[in-house]
């Protein structure tokens, strides 16, 4: 494998979260959120929930060029105007009536608003950013939102600027092409709008979350504007996080990005936790683990925002606004009632308060029949309680791609080997340090509500993914593995033995890819050697599993697998 940061960054770990859903169901969800507002239940959280759904529906209708788009746009704008005051706009009831009659397509495609779901992008913080940016120059503002989340953010920016007496209008666009090389072609109406705004020397605000790893979505919009005669000094990017242009992987990213000005929001809302201890970005390891040599690997930038209360009784963790947080809280209640997880409750602003469990983090030396039985019971519970409807999965394609990237192996296996008729929201974090032995001896699983449905792989999949995770992360030998699988079989009637080998390899290869990509973001930090050691471990695990599967392919119906020289893979 090439020993270069560019190669290490070229793995597939983020899954496509787009889903085809019933359009009328989304409309009903929106109308229910609006009804709560109309009945006087007007809180910041209830406004954000309605605004999120309106933005999602608007984005989907814009993508499908639906005739009801304009009414939903007006609703999104009205809800954005309610953010700061939490007072209903005068035309809310009229808009509700009109939107209820919008001819929504039978099926629409929704993409998760990652900033609202995973990365603690608070709408009020973005409103503050828009207000600060609008004050830089006394000009007309033309706001362009990059769908999907940019739809909602563009409404927030436009409403905020308008409320401050600035003339502001908005449109939304959808760049296309490879994720690292997006391009944008304005439609004829959009071209007319851009030219009219340019004629009056408007400043163009391009709004989206991110930038992501490439920055190409922002760049595609800006360069399309420049092609229409807009001066680069009148194009401003409003994103959600700091960015080092040198780390962007779009072609010629530094020189292209530096032509434009970029702004991201300060964190104002979460200052209510200023008297708490921040334990995000891997800093929780300082508190809970003695000695840096024992720290588990993490990807600091991808960790959720979280705080420990001063009295060390509660952990406040961002789990998402609206239905994102609601779904996480529902899963936590299920796990807590079954005795597997800590109790939790909603804490506002997308945060959930978890009870802090005093105790000892487990490690791989503490494997016992009692522990393995508990893990089997946990997996059996998830299989029963967190099953979801079957939908297309990219796990097989991800595995094939990362196997080639990591080991230069092109294995022509049947994707059905990694498919399932019973998909589950798996845990995805079966490492020993994710289990706590409390002071009364109870074993509690923490961090079990989020990762099965975030934007990383695997997404909904076979529960064999978690069984494989336990085998790999606890470094189980053959006897312990057999005990775990037999216990699970006894509890569920589902025998995973025939499929566990390929799931174990797929798990190891994914974690290898994840850590390889994480390492490129922490170079010359304390986390780099930790990740390098973890990468070496996953490589060793995968090598053994590859050899096992090579043998199995001669004994069963698996396609022949030829394993090349694997030396140097962990470099």
Coordinates of C-alpha atoms in Angstrom, one line a residue:
X1 CA 0.0 0.0 0.0
X2 CA 1.3 3.5 -0.9
X3 CA 2.7 5.2 2.2
X4 CA 1.2 8.6 1.5
X5 CA -1.4 10.8 3.2
X6 CA -3.3 11.1 -0.1
X7 CA -3.7 7.4 -0.3
X8 CA -4.6 7.1 3.3
X9 CA -7.4 9.6 2.8
X10 CA -8.8 7.7 -0.1
X11 CA -11.0 5.2 1.7
X12 CA -14.8 4.9 1.8
X13 CA -16.1 5.3 5.3
X14 CA -19.0 7.8 4.9
X15 CA -22.2 6.1 3.7
X16 CA -24.8 7.7 1.5
X17 CA -27.6 8.7 3.9
X18 CA -30.1 9.6 1.2
X19 CA -33.4 7.8 1.6
X20 CA -36.5 7.4 -0.6
X21 CA -39.5 8.2 1.6
X22 CA -43.2 8.7 1.2
X23 CA -43.7 12.4 0.3
X24 CA -47.1 12.6 2.0
X25 CA -45.5 11.2 5.2
X26 CA -43.0 14.0 5.3
X27 CA -45.8 16.5 4.7
X28 CA -47.8 15.0 7.6
X29 CA -44.8 15.3 9.8
X30 CA -44.4 19.0 8.8
X31 CA -48.1 19.7 9.4
X32 CA -47.9 18.1 12.8
X33 CA -45.0 20.3 13.8
X34 CA -46.8 23.3 12.5
X35 CA -49.9 22.4 14.5
X36 CA -47.9 22.4 17.7
X37 CA -46.8 25.9 16.9
X38 CA -50.3 27.0 16.0
X39 CA -51.5 25.7 19.4
X40 CA -49.1 27.9 21.2
X41 CA -46.3 25.3 21.9
X42 CA -43.7 27.7 20.7
X43 CA -40.2 26.9 22.0
X44 CA -36.9 27.2 20.3
X45 CA -36.8 23.4 19.9
X46 CA -40.3 23.2 18.4
X47 CA -39.5 26.0 15.9
X48 CA -36.2 24.3 14.9
X49 CA -38.1 21.0 14.5
X50 CA -40.6 22.6 12.1
X51 CA -38.0 24.5 10.3
X52 CA -35.8 21.4 9.7
X53 CA -38.7 19.5 8.2
X54 CA -39.8 22.4 6.1
X55 CA -36.2 22.8 4.7
X56 CA -36.0 19.1 4.0
X57 CA -39.3 19.1 2.1
X58 CA -38.4 22.3 0.2
X59 CA -35.0 20.8 -0.8
X60 CA -36.7 17.6 -2.0
X61 CA -39.3 19.5 -4.0
X62 CA -36.6 21.7 -5.5
X63 CA -34.7 18.6 -6.6
X64 CA -37.8 17.2 -8.3
X65 CA -38.9 20.6 -9.7
X66 CA -42.3 20.2 -8.1
X67 CA -45.1 22.7 -8.6
X68 CA -45.7 23.2 -4.9
X69 CA -42.2 24.4 -4.2
X70 CA -43.0 28.1 -3.8
X71 CA -45.5 27.6 -1.0
X72 CA -43.0 25.5 1.0
X73 CA -40.3 28.1 0.3
X74 CA -42.6 30.7 1.9
X75 CA -43.2 28.5 4.9
X76 CA -39.4 27.8 5.4
X77 CA -38.8 31.6 5.3
X78 CA -41.6 32.2 7.8
X79 CA -40.3 29.6 10.2
X80 CA -36.8 31.0 9.9
X81 CA -38.2 34.4 10.8
X82 CA -39.5 32.9 14.0
X83 CA -36.2 31.6 15.2
X84 CA -35.0 34.6 17.1
X85 CA -38.3 35.7 18.7
X86 CA -40.2 32.3 19.0
X87 CA -43.3 34.3 18.1
X88 CA -45.6 33.1 15.3
X89 CA -45.5 35.1 12.0
X90 CA -48.9 36.5 11.2
X91 CA -49.4 34.4 8.1
X92 CA -48.6 31.0 9.7
X93 CA -52.1 29.7 9.7
X94 CA -52.7 30.8 6.1
X95 CA -49.4 29.1 5.0
X96 CA -50.4 25.9 6.9
X97 CA -53.6 25.7 4.9
X98 CA -51.9 26.3 1.6
X99 CA -49.0 23.9 2.3
X100 CA -51.5 21.2 3.3
X101 CA -52.8 21.3 -0.3
X102 CA -49.3 21.1 -1.9
X103 CA -49.2 18.2 -4.4
X104 CA -46.2 16.4 -2.9
X105 CA -44.8 13.5 -5.1
X106 CA -45.5 10.0 -3.9
X107 CA -41.8 9.4 -3.3
X108 CA -39.1 12.0 -2.5
X109 CA -35.4 11.7 -1.6
X110 CA -34.3 13.1 1.8
X111 CA -30.6 13.6 2.8
X112 CA -29.8 14.0 6.5
X113 CA -28.8 17.5 7.5
X114 CA -25.5 16.4 9.0
X115 CA -24.9 19.6 10.9
X116 CA -28.3 19.4 12.6
X117 CA -28.0 15.7 13.1
X118 CA -24.4 15.0 14.1
X119 CA -22.2 18.2 14.4
X120 CA -24.1 20.5 16.7
X121 CA -24.6 23.3 14.1
X122 CA -27.1 25.4 16.0
X123 CA -29.5 27.4 13.8
X124 CA -29.2 30.4 16.2
X125 CA -25.4 30.3 15.9
X126 CA -25.8 30.4 12.1
X127 CA -28.2 33.3 12.4
X128 CA -25.6 35.2 14.4
X129 CA -23.0 34.5 11.7
X130 CA -25.4 35.8 9.0
X131 CA -26.0 39.0 11.0
X132 CA -22.3 39.6 11.5
X133 CA -21.5 38.9 7.9
X134 CA -24.3 41.2 6.7
X135 CA -22.7 44.0 8.7
X136 CA -19.5 43.9 6.8
X137 CA -20.8 45.9 3.9
X138 CA -23.8 47.9 3.2
X139 CA -25.0 46.2 0.1
X140 CA -27.9 44.1 -1.2
X141 CA -27.5 40.4 -0.3
X142 CA -28.1 37.5 -2.7
X143 CA -28.1 34.2 -0.7
X144 CA -27.5 30.9 -2.4
X145 CA -28.1 27.8 -0.3
X146 CA -26.5 24.5 -1.3
X147 CA -29.0 21.7 -1.0
X148 CA -29.8 19.9 1.2
X149 CA -29.0 21.6 4.6
X150 CA -28.1 24.8 2.7
X151 CA -31.9 25.2 2.0
X152 CA -32.6 25.7 5.7
X153 CA -29.4 27.7 6.3
X154 CA -30.2 30.0 3.4
X155 CA -33.7 30.7 4.9
X156 CA -32.1 31.5 8.2
X157 CA -29.5 33.8 6.6
X158 CA -32.1 35.6 4.5
X159 CA -34.5 36.1 7.4
X160 CA -31.8 37.4 9.7
X161 CA -30.5 39.9 7.2
X162 CA -34.0 41.1 6.4
X163 CA -34.9 41.5 10.0
X164 CA -31.8 43.7 10.3
X165 CA -33.0 46.0 7.5
X166 CA -30.9 44.5 4.7
X167 CA -32.4 43.7 1.4
X168 CA -31.9 39.9 0.9
X169 CA -33.3 37.2 -1.4
X170 CA -32.4 33.6 -1.8
X171 CA -32.3 30.6 -4.1
X172 CA -31.0 27.1 -3.7
X173 CA -28.9 24.9 -6.0
X174 CA -27.7 21.4 -6.2
X175 CA -24.1 20.9 -7.5
X176 CA -23.5 17.6 -9.2
X177 CA -20.6 15.3 -10.0
X178 CA -17.9 13.5 -8.0
X179 CA -17.8 14.5 -4.4
X180 CA -14.3 15.8 -4.9
X181 CA -15.0 17.6 -8.1
X182 CA -18.5 19.1 -8.0
X183 CA -19.8 21.4 -10.7
X184 CA -22.9 23.6 -11.1
X185 CA -25.0 24.7 -14.0
X186 CA -27.5 27.4 -13.1
X187 CA -31.0 26.9 -14.5
X188 CA -32.4 29.6 -16.8
X189 CA -34.4 31.2 -14.0
X190 CA -31.4 31.1 -11.7
X191 CA -29.2 32.7 -14.3
X192 CA -31.7 35.5 -14.7
X193 CA -31.7 36.0 -10.9
X194 CA -27.9 35.9 -10.7
X195 CA -27.6 38.5 -13.4
X196 CA -30.2 40.8 -11.9
X197 CA -28.4 40.6 -8.5
X198 CA -25.1 41.2 -10.1
X199 CA -26.4 44.3 -11.9
X200 CA -27.2 45.9 -8.6
X201 CA -23.8 44.9 -7.2
X202 CA -25.2 42.5 -4.6
X203 CA -22.9 40.5 -2.3
X204 CA -23.5 36.8 -2.8
X205 CA -23.6 34.6 0.3
X206 CA -23.0 30.9 -0.5
X207 CA -24.3 28.9 2.5
X208 CA -23.9 25.3 3.4
X209 CA -22.5 23.1 6.2
X210 CA -18.8 22.2 6.1
X211 CA -16.9 22.5 3.9
X212 CA -16.4 18.7 3.6
X213 CA -13.2 17.0 2.7
X214 CA -12.9 18.6 -0.7
X215 CA -14.6 22.0 -0.5
X216 CA -15.8 21.5 -4.1
X217 CA -19.5 22.2 -3.5
X218 CA -18.7 25.7 -2.3
X219 CA -16.2 26.2 -5.1
X220 CA -18.6 25.0 -7.8
X221 CA -21.1 27.7 -6.8
X222 CA -18.5 30.4 -6.5
X223 CA -16.9 29.6 -9.8
X224 CA -20.3 29.4 -11.5
X225 CA -20.9 32.9 -10.2
X226 CA -17.6 34.2 -11.4
X227 CA -18.4 32.7 -14.9
X228 CA -21.4 35.0 -14.9
X229 CA -19.3 38.1 -14.2
X230 CA -19.6 38.3 -10.4
X231 CA -16.4 39.6 -8.8
X232 CA -14.8 37.1 -6.4
X233 CA -14.5 39.9 -3.7
X234 CA -18.4 39.9 -3.6
X235 CA -18.7 36.2 -3.0
X236 CA -18.7 35.1 0.7
X237 CA -18.8 31.5 1.9
X238 CA -20.8 30.8 5.1
X239 CA -20.0 27.3 6.4
X240 CA -20.1 25.5 9.7
X241 CA -16.5 24.7 10.7
X242 CA -13.0 26.2 10.5
X243 CA -11.1 25.1 7.4
X244 CA -7.4 24.8 6.3
X245 CA -7.5 25.1 2.5
X246 CA -4.3 23.0 2.4
X247 CA -6.3 20.0 3.8
X248 CA -9.0 20.2 1.1
X249 CA -8.7 17.5 -1.6
X250 CA -10.3 19.3 -4.5
X251 CA -8.0 20.0 -7.4
X252 CA -5.9 23.1 -6.8
X253 CA -7.9 23.7 -3.7
X254 CA -5.7 26.3 -2.0
X255 CA -5.5 28.8 -4.8
X256 CA -9.2 28.3 -5.7
X257 CA -10.4 28.6 -2.1
X258 CA -8.3 31.6 -1.3
X259 CA -10.0 33.7 -4.0
X260 CA -13.1 33.9 -1.7
X261 CA -13.8 34.9 1.9
X262 CA -15.0 32.2 4.3
X263 CA -16.8 32.6 7.6
X264 CA -18.0 30.0 10.2
X265 CA -20.2 30.6 13.2
X266 CA -18.9 31.0 16.8
X267 CA -20.5 28.8 19.4
X268 CA -22.8 31.0 21.4
X269 CA -25.7 28.7 22.3
X270 CA -23.6 26.0 24.0
X271 CA -22.0 28.5 26.3
X272 CA -24.7 27.5 28.7
X273 CA -22.3 24.6 29.4
X274 CA -19.4 26.9 30.2
X275 CA -19.3 25.7 33.8
X276 CA -19.1 22.1 32.7
X277 CA -16.1 20.1 31.6
X278 CA -15.8 19.7 27.9
X279 CA -15.0 16.1 27.1
X280 CA -15.5 16.1 23.3
X281 CA -12.8 15.5 20.6
X282 CA -11.3 12.6 22.6
X283 CA -10.6 14.6 25.8
X284 CA -12.8 12.2 27.8
X285 CA -9.7 9.9 27.8
X286 CA -7.9 12.3 30.1
X287 CA -10.6 11.9 32.6
X288 CA -11.4 8.2 32.4
X289 CA -8.2 6.4 31.5
X290 CA -5.0 6.5 33.4
X291 CA -2.0 6.9 31.2
X292 CA -1.9 8.0 27.6
X293 CA -0.4 4.7 26.6
X294 CA -3.8 3.1 27.3
X295 CA -5.8 5.5 25.3
X296 CA -8.0 4.0 22.6
X297 CA -7.9 5.5 19.1
X298 CA -10.4 8.2 18.1
X299 CA -11.1 10.6 15.3
X300 CA -11.3 13.8 17.3
X301 CA -13.0 16.0 14.7
X302 CA -15.8 13.4 14.3
X303 CA -16.7 13.1 17.9
X304 CA -20.0 14.5 19.2
X305 CA -20.0 17.7 21.3
X306 CA -20.3 16.6 24.9
X307 CA -19.8 18.0 28.4
X308 CA -19.5 16.5 31.9
X309 CA -21.4 18.3 34.7
X310 CA -19.4 19.8 37.4
X311 CA -20.7 17.3 40.0
X312 CA -19.9 14.4 37.6
X313 CA -23.4 13.0 37.6
X314 CA -24.4 13.8 34.1
X315 CA -23.0 13.8 30.5
X316 CA -24.6 16.2 28.1
X317 CA -24.1 15.0 24.5
X318 CA -25.3 16.4 21.2
X319 CA -27.5 13.8 19.5
X320 CA -29.4 15.9 17.0
X321 CA -32.3 18.3 16.6
X322 CA -35.9 17.2 16.0
X323 CA -36.4 13.6 15.0
X324 CA -32.7 12.8 15.0
X325 CA -32.5 13.4 18.7
X326 CA -35.9 11.9 19.4
X327 CA -34.9 8.6 17.7
X328 CA -31.7 8.4 19.8
X329 CA -33.6 9.1 23.0
X330 CA -36.1 6.4 22.1
X331 CA -33.3 3.8 21.6
X332 CA -31.7 4.9 24.9
X333 CA -34.9 4.4 26.8
X334 CA -35.2 0.9 25.4
X335 CA -31.6 0.0 26.4
X336 CA -31.9 1.6 29.8
X337 CA -35.2 -0.2 30.6
X338 CA -33.6 -3.5 29.6
X339 CA -30.7 -2.8 31.9
X340 CA -28.1 -2.4 29.1
X341 CA -27.6 1.4 29.0
X342 CA -27.6 4.5 31.2
X343 CA -30.8 6.5 31.8
X344 CA -31.2 9.7 29.7
X345 CA -33.5 12.6 29.1
X346 CA -33.8 15.5 26.6
X347 CA -31.8 18.6 27.6
X348 CA -32.7 21.0 24.8
X349 CA -30.7 22.4 21.9
X350 CA -30.2 18.9 20.5
X351 CA -28.5 17.7 23.7
X352 CA -29.4 14.6 25.7
X353 CA -28.4 14.3 29.3
X354 CA -27.0 10.8 30.2
X355 CA -26.5 9.6 33.7
X356 CA -22.8 9.3 34.4
X357 CA -22.0 5.8 35.5
X358 CA -19.2 5.6 38.0
X359 CA -17.2 2.5 37.6
X360 CA -14.3 0.8 35.7
X361 CA -13.9 0.7 31.9
X362 CA -13.4 -2.8 30.8
X363 CA -10.4 -4.1 28.8
X364 CA -9.7 -7.1 26.6
X365 CA -8.0 -9.0 29.5
X366 CA -11.4 -9.3 31.3
X367 CA -13.0 -11.7 28.9
X368 CA -15.1 -14.3 30.7
X369 CA -18.1 -16.5 30.0
X370 CA -20.2 -14.1 32.0
X371 CA -19.1 -11.2 29.9
X372 CA -19.5 -13.0 26.6
X373 CA -23.0 -14.1 27.6
X374 CA -23.8 -10.5 28.4
X375 CA -22.6 -9.4 25.0
X376 CA -24.6 -12.1 23.3
X377 CA -27.7 -10.9 25.2
X378 CA -27.0 -7.3 24.2
X379 CA -26.7 -8.3 20.5
X380 CA -29.9 -10.4 20.7
X381 CA -31.7 -7.5 22.3
X382 CA -30.7 -5.1 19.5
X383 CA -31.6 -7.7 16.8
X384 CA -35.1 -7.9 18.4
X385 CA -35.8 -4.3 19.3
X386 CA -33.9 -2.2 16.7
X387 CA -34.8 -4.0 13.5
X388 CA -35.7 -1.7 10.6
X389 CA -37.3 -2.2 7.1
X390 CA -35.0 -3.7 4.5
X391 CA -33.4 -1.2 2.2
X392 CA -30.5 -1.1 -0.2
X393 CA -27.1 -1.3 1.5
X394 CA -23.6 -0.3 0.3
X395 CA -21.7 -2.4 2.8
X396 CA -20.5 -4.9 0.2
X397 CA -19.4 -2.1 -2.2
X398 CA -17.6 -0.3 0.7
X399 CA -15.9 -3.5 1.7
X400 CA -14.8 -4.3 -1.9
X401 CA -13.4 -0.8 -2.4
X402 CA -11.5 -0.6 0.9
X403 CA -10.2 -4.1 0.5
X404 CA -8.6 -3.0 -2.7
X405 CA -7.3 0.3 -1.3
X406 CA -5.8 -1.4 1.8
X407 CA -4.5 -4.7 0.4
X408 CA -4.6 -4.3 -3.4
X409 CA -7.1 -7.2 -3.6
X410 CA -9.9 -7.4 -6.1
X411 CA -12.2 -10.1 -4.7
X412 CA -15.2 -11.0 -6.9
X413 CA -17.5 -12.2 -4.1
X414 CA -21.3 -12.3 -4.1
X415 CA -22.6 -9.1 -2.4
X416 CA -25.4 -11.2 -0.9
X417 CA -22.8 -12.5 1.5
X418 CA -23.0 -9.2 3.3
X419 CA -26.7 -8.6 2.8
X420 CA -29.5 -9.4 5.3
X421 CA -33.2 -9.9 5.4
X422 CA -33.3 -8.6 8.9
X423 CA -31.4 -5.3 9.0
X424 CA -30.7 -3.8 12.5
X425 CA -29.5 -0.5 13.8
X426 CA -26.3 -2.0 15.2
X427 CA -24.2 -0.5 17.9
X428 CA -21.0 -0.1 15.9
X429 CA -18.9 0.5 18.9
X430 CA -18.2 -2.8 20.6
X431 CA -14.7 -1.9 21.9
X432 CA -13.9 -2.8 25.6
X433 CA -13.7 0.8 26.7
X434 CA -17.4 1.2 25.7
X435 CA -18.4 -1.1 28.5
X436 CA -18.4 -0.1 32.2
X437 CA -18.5 -2.3 35.2
X438 CA -20.4 -0.2 37.7
X439 CA -19.7 -0.2 41.4
X440 CA -22.4 -2.8 42.0
X441 CA -20.9 -5.1 39.4
X442 CA -23.5 -4.4 36.6
X443 CA -22.0 -4.1 33.1
X444 CA -23.4 -1.1 31.3
X445 CA -22.9 -0.4 27.6
X446 CA -22.4 3.3 26.8
X447 CA -22.5 5.1 23.5
X448 CA -24.9 2.5 22.1
X449 CA -27.6 4.8 20.6
X450 CA -26.0 6.8 17.9
X451 CA -23.4 5.1 15.7
X452 CA -25.8 2.6 14.1
X453 CA -27.6 5.4 12.3
X454 CA -25.0 8.1 11.8
X455 CA -23.3 9.0 8.5
X456 CA -20.5 6.3 8.8
X457 CA -20.8 2.8 7.7
X458 CA -22.3 0.3 8.2
X459 CA -25.8 1.8 8.7
X460 CA -28.6 -0.7 9.0
X461 CA -27.1 -4.1 8.6
X462 CA -26.9 -7.7 9.9
X463 CA -26.4 -8.0 13.7
X464 CA -23.4 -10.1 12.7
X465 CA -21.6 -6.7 12.3
X466 CA -21.7 -6.2 16.1
X467 CA -20.8 -9.9 16.8
X468 CA -17.8 -9.4 14.5
X469 CA -17.0 -6.2 16.3
X470 CA -16.9 -8.0 19.6
X471 CA -14.7 -10.7 18.2
X472 CA -12.2 -8.2 16.7
X473 CA -12.2 -5.6 19.5
X474 CA -11.9 -8.1 22.3
X475 CA -9.4 -10.2 20.4
X476 CA -11.4 -13.3 21.1
X477 CA -9.7 -16.7 20.5
X478 CA -11.5 -19.6 18.8
X479 CA -13.0 -20.9 22.0
X480 CA -14.3 -17.5 23.1
X481 CA -15.7 -16.8 19.6
X482 CA -17.5 -20.1 19.6
X483 CA -19.0 -19.5 23.0
X484 CA -20.2 -16.0 22.0
X485 CA -21.8 -17.3 18.7
X486 CA -23.3 -20.3 20.4
X487 CA -24.9 -18.1 23.1
X488 CA -26.3 -15.8 20.5
X489 CA -27.7 -18.7 18.6
X490 CA -29.3 -20.1 21.7
X491 CA -30.9 -16.8 22.5
X492 CA -32.2 -16.0 19.1
X493 CA -32.4 -19.2 17.0
X494 CA -30.2 -17.3 14.5
X495 CA -26.9 -19.1 13.8
X496 CA -24.3 -16.6 12.6
X497 CA -21.5 -19.0 12.2
X498 CA -21.8 -19.4 8.4
X499 CA -21.6 -15.6 7.8
X500 CA -19.4 -14.4 10.6
X501 CA -16.1 -14.9 8.7
X502 CA -16.8 -12.4 6.0
X503 CA -18.5 -9.9 8.4
X504 CA -15.4 -10.1 10.7
X505 CA -13.2 -9.3 7.7
X506 CA -15.5 -6.5 6.5
X507 CA -15.5 -5.0 10.0
X508 CA -11.7 -5.1 10.3
X509 CA -11.2 -3.6 6.9
X510 CA -13.7 -0.8 7.6
X511 CA -12.1 0.0 10.9
X512 CA -8.7 0.0 9.2
X513 CA -10.0 2.5 6.6
X514 CA -11.6 4.6 9.3
X515 CA -8.4 4.9 11.3
X516 CA -6.3 5.5 8.2
X517 CA -8.5 8.5 7.3
X518 CA -8.5 9.7 10.9
X519 CA -4.7 9.6 11.0
X520 CA -4.5 12.1 8.2
X521 CA -6.3 14.7 10.3
X522 CA -4.1 14.3 13.4
X523 CA -0.6 14.4 12.0
X524 CA 2.1 15.3 14.5
X525 CA -0.3 15.1 17.4
X526 CA -0.6 12.7 20.4
X527 CA -3.3 10.8 18.5
X528 CA -1.1 10.0 15.5
X529 CA 1.0 7.2 17.1
X530 CA -2.2 5.8 18.8
X531 CA -3.9 5.6 15.5
X532 CA -0.9 4.1 13.8
X533 CA -0.7 1.3 16.5
X534 CA -4.4 0.7 16.0
X535 CA -4.1 0.5 12.3
X536 CA -1.3 -2.1 12.7
X537 CA -3.7 -4.1 14.9
X538 CA -6.5 -4.0 12.4
X539 CA -4.1 -5.0 9.6
X540 CA -2.9 -8.0 11.6
X541 CA -6.5 -9.0 12.3
X542 CA -7.5 -8.6 8.6
X543 CA -4.4 -10.6 7.4
X544 CA -5.5 -13.5 9.6
X545 CA -9.1 -13.3 8.5
X546 CA -8.0 -13.1 4.8
X547 CA -6.0 -16.3 5.2
X548 CA -8.9 -18.0 7.0
X549 CA -11.2 -17.0 4.1
X550 CA -8.7 -18.2 1.6
X551 CA -8.8 -21.6 3.2
X552 CA -12.6 -21.4 3.4
X553 CA -12.9 -20.6 -0.3
X554 CA -11.4 -24.0 -1.1
X555 CA -13.8 -25.8 1.3
X556 CA -17.1 -24.0 0.6
X557 CA -18.8 -22.1 -2.2
X558 CA -17.0 -18.8 -1.5
X559 CA -15.2 -17.4 -4.6
X560 CA -11.5 -18.2 -4.7
X561 CA -9.5 -15.6 -2.8
X562 CA -5.8 -15.2 -3.6
X563 CA -4.0 -13.3 -0.9
X564 CA -0.9 -11.3 -2.0
X565 CA 2.1 -10.4 0.0
X566 CA 0.7 -8.3 2.8
X567 CA 4.0 -6.9 4.2
X568 CA 4.0 -3.1 4.6
X569 CA 0.2 -2.7 4.7
X570 CA 0.2 -1.1 8.1
X571 CA 2.8 1.6 7.2

